[in-house]
Structures are given as C-alpha cells and as structure tokens.
XYZ file of C-alpha atoms in Angstrom:
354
model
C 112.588 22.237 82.639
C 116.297 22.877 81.854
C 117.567 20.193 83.801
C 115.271 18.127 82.052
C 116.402 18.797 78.263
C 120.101 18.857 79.596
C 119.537 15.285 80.205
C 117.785 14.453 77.562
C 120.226 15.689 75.300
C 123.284 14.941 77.218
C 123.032 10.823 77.305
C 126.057 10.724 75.623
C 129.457 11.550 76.738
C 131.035 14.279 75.629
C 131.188 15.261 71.116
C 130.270 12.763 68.561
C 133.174 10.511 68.269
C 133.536 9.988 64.391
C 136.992 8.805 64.422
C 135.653 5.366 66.315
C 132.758 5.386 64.465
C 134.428 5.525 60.946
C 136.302 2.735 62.567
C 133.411 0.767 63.510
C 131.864 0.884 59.975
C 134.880 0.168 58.091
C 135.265 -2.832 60.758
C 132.189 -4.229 59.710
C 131.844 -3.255 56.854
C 134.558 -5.337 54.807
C 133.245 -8.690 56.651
C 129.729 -8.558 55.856
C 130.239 -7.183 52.208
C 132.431 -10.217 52.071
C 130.259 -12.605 53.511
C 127.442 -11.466 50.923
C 129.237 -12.001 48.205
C 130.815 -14.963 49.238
C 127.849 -16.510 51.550
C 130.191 -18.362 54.146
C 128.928 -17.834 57.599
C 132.268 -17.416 59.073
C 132.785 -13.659 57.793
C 129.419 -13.033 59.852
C 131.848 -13.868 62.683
C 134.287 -11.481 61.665
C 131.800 -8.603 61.340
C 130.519 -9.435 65.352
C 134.102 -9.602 66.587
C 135.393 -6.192 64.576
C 131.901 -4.852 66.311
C 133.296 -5.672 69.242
C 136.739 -4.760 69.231
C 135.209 -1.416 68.233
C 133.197 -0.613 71.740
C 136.069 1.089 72.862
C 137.725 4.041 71.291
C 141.054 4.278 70.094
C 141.652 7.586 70.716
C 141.404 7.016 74.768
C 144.263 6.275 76.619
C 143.355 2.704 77.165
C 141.680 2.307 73.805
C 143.954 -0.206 71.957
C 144.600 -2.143 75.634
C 140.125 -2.343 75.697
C 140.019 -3.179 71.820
C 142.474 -6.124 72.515
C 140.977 -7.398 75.806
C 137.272 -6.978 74.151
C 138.314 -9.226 71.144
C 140.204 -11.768 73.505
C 137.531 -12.100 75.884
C 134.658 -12.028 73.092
C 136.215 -15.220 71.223
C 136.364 -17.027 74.388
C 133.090 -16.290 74.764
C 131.496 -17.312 71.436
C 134.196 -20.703 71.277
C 132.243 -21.275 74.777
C 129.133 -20.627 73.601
C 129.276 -23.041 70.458
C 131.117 -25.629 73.080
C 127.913 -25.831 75.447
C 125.433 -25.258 72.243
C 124.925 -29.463 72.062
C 125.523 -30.423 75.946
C 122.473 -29.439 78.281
C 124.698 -29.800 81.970
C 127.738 -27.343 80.696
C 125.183 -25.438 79.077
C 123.322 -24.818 82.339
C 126.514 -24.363 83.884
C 128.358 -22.159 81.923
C 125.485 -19.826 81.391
C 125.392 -19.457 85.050
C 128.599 -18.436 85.234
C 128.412 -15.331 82.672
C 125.315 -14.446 84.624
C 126.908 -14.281 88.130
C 130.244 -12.470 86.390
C 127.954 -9.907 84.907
C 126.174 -8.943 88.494
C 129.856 -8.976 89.371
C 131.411 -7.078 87.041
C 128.469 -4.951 87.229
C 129.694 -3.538 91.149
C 132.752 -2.344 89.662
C 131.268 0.188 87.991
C 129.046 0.653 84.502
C 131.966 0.624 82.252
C 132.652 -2.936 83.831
C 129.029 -3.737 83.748
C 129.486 -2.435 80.117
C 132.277 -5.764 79.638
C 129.852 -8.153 80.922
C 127.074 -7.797 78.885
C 129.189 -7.584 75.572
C 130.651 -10.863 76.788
C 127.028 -12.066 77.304
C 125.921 -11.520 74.117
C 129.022 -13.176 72.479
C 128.366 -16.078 74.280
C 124.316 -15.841 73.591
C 125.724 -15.484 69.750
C 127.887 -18.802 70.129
C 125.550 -21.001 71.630
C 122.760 -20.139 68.771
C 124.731 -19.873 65.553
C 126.152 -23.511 66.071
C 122.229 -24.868 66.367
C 122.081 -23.351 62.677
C 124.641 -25.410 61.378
C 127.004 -23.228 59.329
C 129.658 -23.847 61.098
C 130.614 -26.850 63.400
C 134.219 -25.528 65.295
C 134.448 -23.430 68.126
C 137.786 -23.194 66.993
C 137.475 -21.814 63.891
C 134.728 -19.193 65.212
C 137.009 -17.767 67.693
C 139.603 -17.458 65.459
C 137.374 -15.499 62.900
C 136.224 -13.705 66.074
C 139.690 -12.873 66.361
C 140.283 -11.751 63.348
C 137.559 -9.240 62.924
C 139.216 -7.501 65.596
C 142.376 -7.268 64.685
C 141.299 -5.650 61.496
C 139.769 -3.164 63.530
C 142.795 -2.810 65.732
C 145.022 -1.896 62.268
C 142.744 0.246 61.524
C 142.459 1.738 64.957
C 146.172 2.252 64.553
C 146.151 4.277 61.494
C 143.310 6.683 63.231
C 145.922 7.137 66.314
C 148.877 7.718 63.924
C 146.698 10.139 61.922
C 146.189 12.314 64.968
C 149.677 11.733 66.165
C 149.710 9.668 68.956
C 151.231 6.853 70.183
C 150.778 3.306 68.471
C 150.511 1.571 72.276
C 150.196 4.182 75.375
C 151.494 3.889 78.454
C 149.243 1.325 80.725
C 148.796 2.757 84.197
C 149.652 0.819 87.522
C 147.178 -1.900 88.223
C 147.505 -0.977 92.171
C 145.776 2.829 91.075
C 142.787 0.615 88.344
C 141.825 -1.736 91.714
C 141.872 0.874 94.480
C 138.851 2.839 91.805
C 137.403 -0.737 91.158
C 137.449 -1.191 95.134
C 135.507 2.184 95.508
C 132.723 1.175 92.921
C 132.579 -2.217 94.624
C 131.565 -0.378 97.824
C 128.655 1.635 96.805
C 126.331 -0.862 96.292
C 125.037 -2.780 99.687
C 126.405 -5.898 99.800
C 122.677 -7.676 100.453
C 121.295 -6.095 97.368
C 124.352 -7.033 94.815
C 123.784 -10.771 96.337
C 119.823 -10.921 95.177
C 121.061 -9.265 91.602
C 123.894 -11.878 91.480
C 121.185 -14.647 92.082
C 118.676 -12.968 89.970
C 121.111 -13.083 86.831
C 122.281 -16.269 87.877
C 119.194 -17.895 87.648
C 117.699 -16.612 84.647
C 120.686 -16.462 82.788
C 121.271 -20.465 83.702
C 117.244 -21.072 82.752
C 117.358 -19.441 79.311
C 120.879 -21.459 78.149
C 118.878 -24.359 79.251
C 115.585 -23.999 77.744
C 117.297 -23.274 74.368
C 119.627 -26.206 74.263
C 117.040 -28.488 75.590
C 113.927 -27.352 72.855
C 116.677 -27.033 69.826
C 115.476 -23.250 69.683
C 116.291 -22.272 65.972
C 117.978 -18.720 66.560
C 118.247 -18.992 70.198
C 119.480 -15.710 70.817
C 116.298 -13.983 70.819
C 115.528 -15.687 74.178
C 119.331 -15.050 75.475
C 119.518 -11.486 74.789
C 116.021 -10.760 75.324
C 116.757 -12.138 78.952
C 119.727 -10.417 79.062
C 117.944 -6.654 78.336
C 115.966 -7.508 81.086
C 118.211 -8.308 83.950
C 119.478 -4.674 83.289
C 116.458 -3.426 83.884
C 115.911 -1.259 87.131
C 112.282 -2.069 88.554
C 113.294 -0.494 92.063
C 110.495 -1.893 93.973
C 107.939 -1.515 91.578
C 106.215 -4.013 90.133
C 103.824 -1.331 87.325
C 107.534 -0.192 86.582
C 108.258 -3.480 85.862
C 106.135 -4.881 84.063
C 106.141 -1.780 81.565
C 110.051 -2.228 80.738
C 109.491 -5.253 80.393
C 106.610 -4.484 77.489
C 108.911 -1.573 76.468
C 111.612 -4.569 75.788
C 109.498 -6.775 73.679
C 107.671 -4.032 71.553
C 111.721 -3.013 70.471
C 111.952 -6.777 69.516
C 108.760 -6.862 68.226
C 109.583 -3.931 66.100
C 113.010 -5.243 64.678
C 111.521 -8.693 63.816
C 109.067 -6.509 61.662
C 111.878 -4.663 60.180
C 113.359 -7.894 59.299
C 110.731 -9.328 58.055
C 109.428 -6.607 55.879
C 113.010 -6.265 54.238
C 113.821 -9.857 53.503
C 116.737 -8.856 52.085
C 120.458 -9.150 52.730
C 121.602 -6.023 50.751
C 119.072 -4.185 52.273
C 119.974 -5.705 55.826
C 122.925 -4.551 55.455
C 122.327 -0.979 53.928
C 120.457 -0.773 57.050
C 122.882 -1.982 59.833
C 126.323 -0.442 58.704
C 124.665 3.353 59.074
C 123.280 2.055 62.520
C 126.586 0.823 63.739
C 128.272 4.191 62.804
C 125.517 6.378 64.179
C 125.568 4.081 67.157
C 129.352 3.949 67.796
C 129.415 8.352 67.398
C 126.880 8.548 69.518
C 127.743 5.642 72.245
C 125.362 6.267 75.404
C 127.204 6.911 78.843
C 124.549 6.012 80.407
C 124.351 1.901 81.467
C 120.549 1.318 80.333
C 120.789 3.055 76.927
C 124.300 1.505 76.475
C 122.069 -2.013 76.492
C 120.083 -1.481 74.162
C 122.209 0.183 71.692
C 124.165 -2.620 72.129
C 121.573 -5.248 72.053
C 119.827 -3.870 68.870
C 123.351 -4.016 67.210
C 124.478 -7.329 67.996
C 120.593 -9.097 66.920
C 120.961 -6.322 63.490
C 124.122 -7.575 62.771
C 123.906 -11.715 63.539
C 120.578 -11.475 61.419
C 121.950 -9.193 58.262
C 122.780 -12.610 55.846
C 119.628 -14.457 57.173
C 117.447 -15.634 54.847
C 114.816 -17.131 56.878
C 112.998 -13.551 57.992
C 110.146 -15.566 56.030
C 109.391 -17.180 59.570
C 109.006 -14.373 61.966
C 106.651 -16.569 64.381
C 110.311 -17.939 65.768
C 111.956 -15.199 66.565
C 108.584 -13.502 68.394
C 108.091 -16.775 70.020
C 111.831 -16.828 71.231
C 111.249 -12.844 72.589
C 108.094 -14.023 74.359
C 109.757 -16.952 76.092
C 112.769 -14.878 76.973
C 110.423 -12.190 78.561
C 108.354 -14.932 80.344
C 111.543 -16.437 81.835
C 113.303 -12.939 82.979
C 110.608 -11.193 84.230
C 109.340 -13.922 86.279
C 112.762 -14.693 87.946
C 112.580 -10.884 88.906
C 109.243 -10.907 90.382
C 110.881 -14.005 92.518
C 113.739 -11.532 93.177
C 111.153 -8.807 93.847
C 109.189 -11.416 96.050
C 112.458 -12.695 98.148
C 113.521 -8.707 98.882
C 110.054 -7.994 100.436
C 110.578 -11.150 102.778
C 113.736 -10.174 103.560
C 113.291 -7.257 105.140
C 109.750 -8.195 106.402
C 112.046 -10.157 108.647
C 114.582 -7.883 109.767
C 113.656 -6.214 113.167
C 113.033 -2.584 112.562
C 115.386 -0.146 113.852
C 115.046 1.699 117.281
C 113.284 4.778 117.161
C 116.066 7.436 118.557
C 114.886 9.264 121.872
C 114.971 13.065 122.167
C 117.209 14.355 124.700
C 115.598 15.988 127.484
C-alpha cells in the first residue's frame, strides 16, 4: 500500500517548480489579455508559442538552450502546418512525417518523446487555425510564434538573474548527449519501435488527410485527439484498449462541455491562465500524464477567444472521428503483432543435462 501512494503522489519530479510556472503565466498571460482586448487572432499565436517556449525550465542547466530550440522548432511547425492546411498530397505527406519523427524521437527517451508531441500539436494547431480564416501567412504565424517565446525567454532571463545564475550556461559536448540518446535507442526492440513507427505513421497521415479533405472547421480536435491516442500503451490488450481510448474522449467530451457552458472569453481565460500555472508547477515526469497535461493545455488555450462554443456538435464530432481513426489503426497494429509472431518458429525448448 505504500508503494502505491508513493506513486500516486510522486508523478511529478521533484518540488513544485513556481519559478517556471510564474513564467509560464506571465508568458501567456500578456498575449491573450492582448488579444481580448484587441481581438486579432495573431496574439492567440503568441500565447501558444510563449506556452511552448515555457515546457522547459529555466532554472535547468539546459533550460534557455530547450526554451530556444522549443520555440524554433514549434514555428516551423505551425508555418508547416498552415502551408499543408489547403493542399491534400503535402498534407498527407507532411503529417506522415511528424508521425514517424515522433515514434522516433520517442526511442530516445520520454523527454525526446516529450519534443515530438509538442511539435505535433503545433503543427495540428497550424493546419486548423488557417481553415478558420484569421489569418492567411504562415509567415506571419511563425513569426508571432516566435515572438511569444522570446518574451518568455526575457522573462526566463530575469528568473535566472534573480537567483544568480548565468544568463546562457555552459552547453555540454554533443559526443556525451548522443552516447545517452544511443542507450535509450537500445532499450526498445527494434521490431516493436518499427510497428509504433508505422502505427503513428499511418494514423497521423489519415487524420491530416481527412481534415483537409472534409474542410473540418477546428480540425484539431481530430489531430490531437489522434495524437493522445498513439501514446497510449494497450500492451496486448484489446479491454485495455478500448477503455483509454473511452477514457480519452470522455476528457474531450468533458472540456467541450466546459466550453460550451462558459461561452465566454473572459471567463476562458480566467480559467486557462490558473491551469497553465498549476500545470507548468506541477509538470508530470511521467510520459502519459505529460500528454495529457499537455494536450488539455494546448485545445484550452487555442479555444480561449473562440466564440463559436455555441456549436459543440463540431468539436464532439471531430473527437469521435479522431478516436474512430486512431484506435482502429491500433487494432491493425494490434492485429499485424499477433501475425507476426504467430509466424515466427518458437524457440527450442533447452534440454536438461544429464
């Protein structure tokens, strides 16, 4: 019973960190204040790249070097995403591509795997906000992107030089950062990273599709919902499966009531800016949790200025198709394992020595 409640209240690593959360609201917090008064979608922008940038905490060693590469690599992926939103073969393509770096990134480790799925969701962000039609340039959305996190790198900065420490520290030899990514790499069989790598492929490639093909109207639902269920781990089960998979659509479910029972941007955001600060203090170590708290933010925080939560039908409609479309490529998966080693001879029985 001990070891149970240690883990239950251990998922996250180490104290509170309310330095990096302060950080994280105050990120967010000017963008989306400013967007509400002003109403121009591209401070929405701002708000999801300082949320972002603000994953990693300054205070680490490598916290300023991960806030830069997060906000780098998270405007690439939201320009992409609004470059494939209106073209159906680099859609197809592109969304292919995130899903086979995320199985891959995913070997390396969970903070890795961590990278790829905020990358994901930036490019899930992309390809539905330009389908809305507030803004037109992936350009000027990955510069806004940018920009968001470089207000949370100043202020990132002024936490480190508060406490003392260096402005930029010392980045370690990239010969030591491979050999540990090279030991990660070479825990997981190499037959069973292949099936996830064609698993996320596949129904990472089918959801881009489906939404640029039907014109979804906030696409995202299906992406991310898709998404939250690649991470899933069904190991061999199909009950187990099928019950995270309900787990992950009741949590939509539930938000798209929140929404719609709000209906309100002041109270969206009243609601979201305490979430991202509890959130960011209390950042989950482990991979599955990290999804989710991740997930929930990124929807909370690309839907605080909507005013459409009058239509909820869409957004439940997108979550269904998104389940539909991930859980059956993982019962293919599931179904391609089980052949697999049906096939394989079965090992020699080892003989007792006389």
């Amino acid at each position: 019973m001990r070891t149970s409640l240690r883990e239950i209240f251990s998922w996250h690593a180490g104290p509170p960190a309310w330095g990096a959360a302060l950080v994280a609201g105050l990120g967010c917090g000017l963008p989306l204040l400013l967007g509400l008064f002003s109403a121009h979608p591209g401070f929405l922008w701002a708000s999801v790249g300082a949320f972002q940038a603000a994953q990693a905490n300054p205070m680490h060693r490598l916290g300023m070097l991960r806030m830069l590469m997060l906000c780098m690599l998270g405007a690439l992926s939201a320009g992409l995403g609004f470059w494939v939103a209106d073209q159906h073969v680099y859609s197809l393509f592109v969304f292919a591509a995130y899903g086979f770096l995320l199985a891959w990134l995913q070997r390396f480790g969970s903070e890795a795997g961590k990278l790829g799925v905020g990358l994901a969701i930036c490019l899930c962000l992309g390809q539905a906000q330009q389908s809305l039609g507030a803004m037109n340039s992936p350009y000027a959305a990955a510069m806004l992107f940018i920009l968001g996190g470089l207000w949370v790198m100043l202020l990132a900065f002024f936490l480190r030089g508060f406490h003392g420490l260096r402005m930029w520290p010392h980045i370690p030899r990239l010969r030591s950062l491979f050999k540990v990514l090279r030991q990660h790499a070479k825990r997981m069989p190499q037959h069973k990273w292949r099936l996830h790598a064609l698993g996320c492929t596949l129904a990472f490639a089918l959801s881009g599709l489906v939404v640029n093909l039907a014109n979804l109207h906030r696409g995202y639902w299906l992406t991310i919902t898709v998404l939250s269920t690649l991470q899933l781990e069904f190991k061999g089960s199909l009950v187990r499966a099928v019950q995270s998979t309900l787990a992950g659509l009741s949590a939509a479910g539930l938000l798209i009531l929140l929404g719609h029972s709000l209906q309100n941007p002041v109270m969206m955001i009243s609601l979201v800016l305490p979430l991202i600060v509890l959130s960011r203090a209390l950042q989950a170590n482990h991979y599955g949790l990290f999804v989710a708290q991740t997930t929930i933010c990124f929807v909370l925080l690309a839907e605080s200025l909507s005013h459409d939560w009058h239509l909820p039908a869409i957004r439940l409609f997108n979550s269904l198709l998104g389940v539909a479309i991930g859980l059956t490529v993982a019962l293919f998966i599931y179904g391609l394992a089980r052949r697999i080693e049906q096939r394989q001879p079965p090992m020699p029985a080892p003989q007792n020595e006389q």
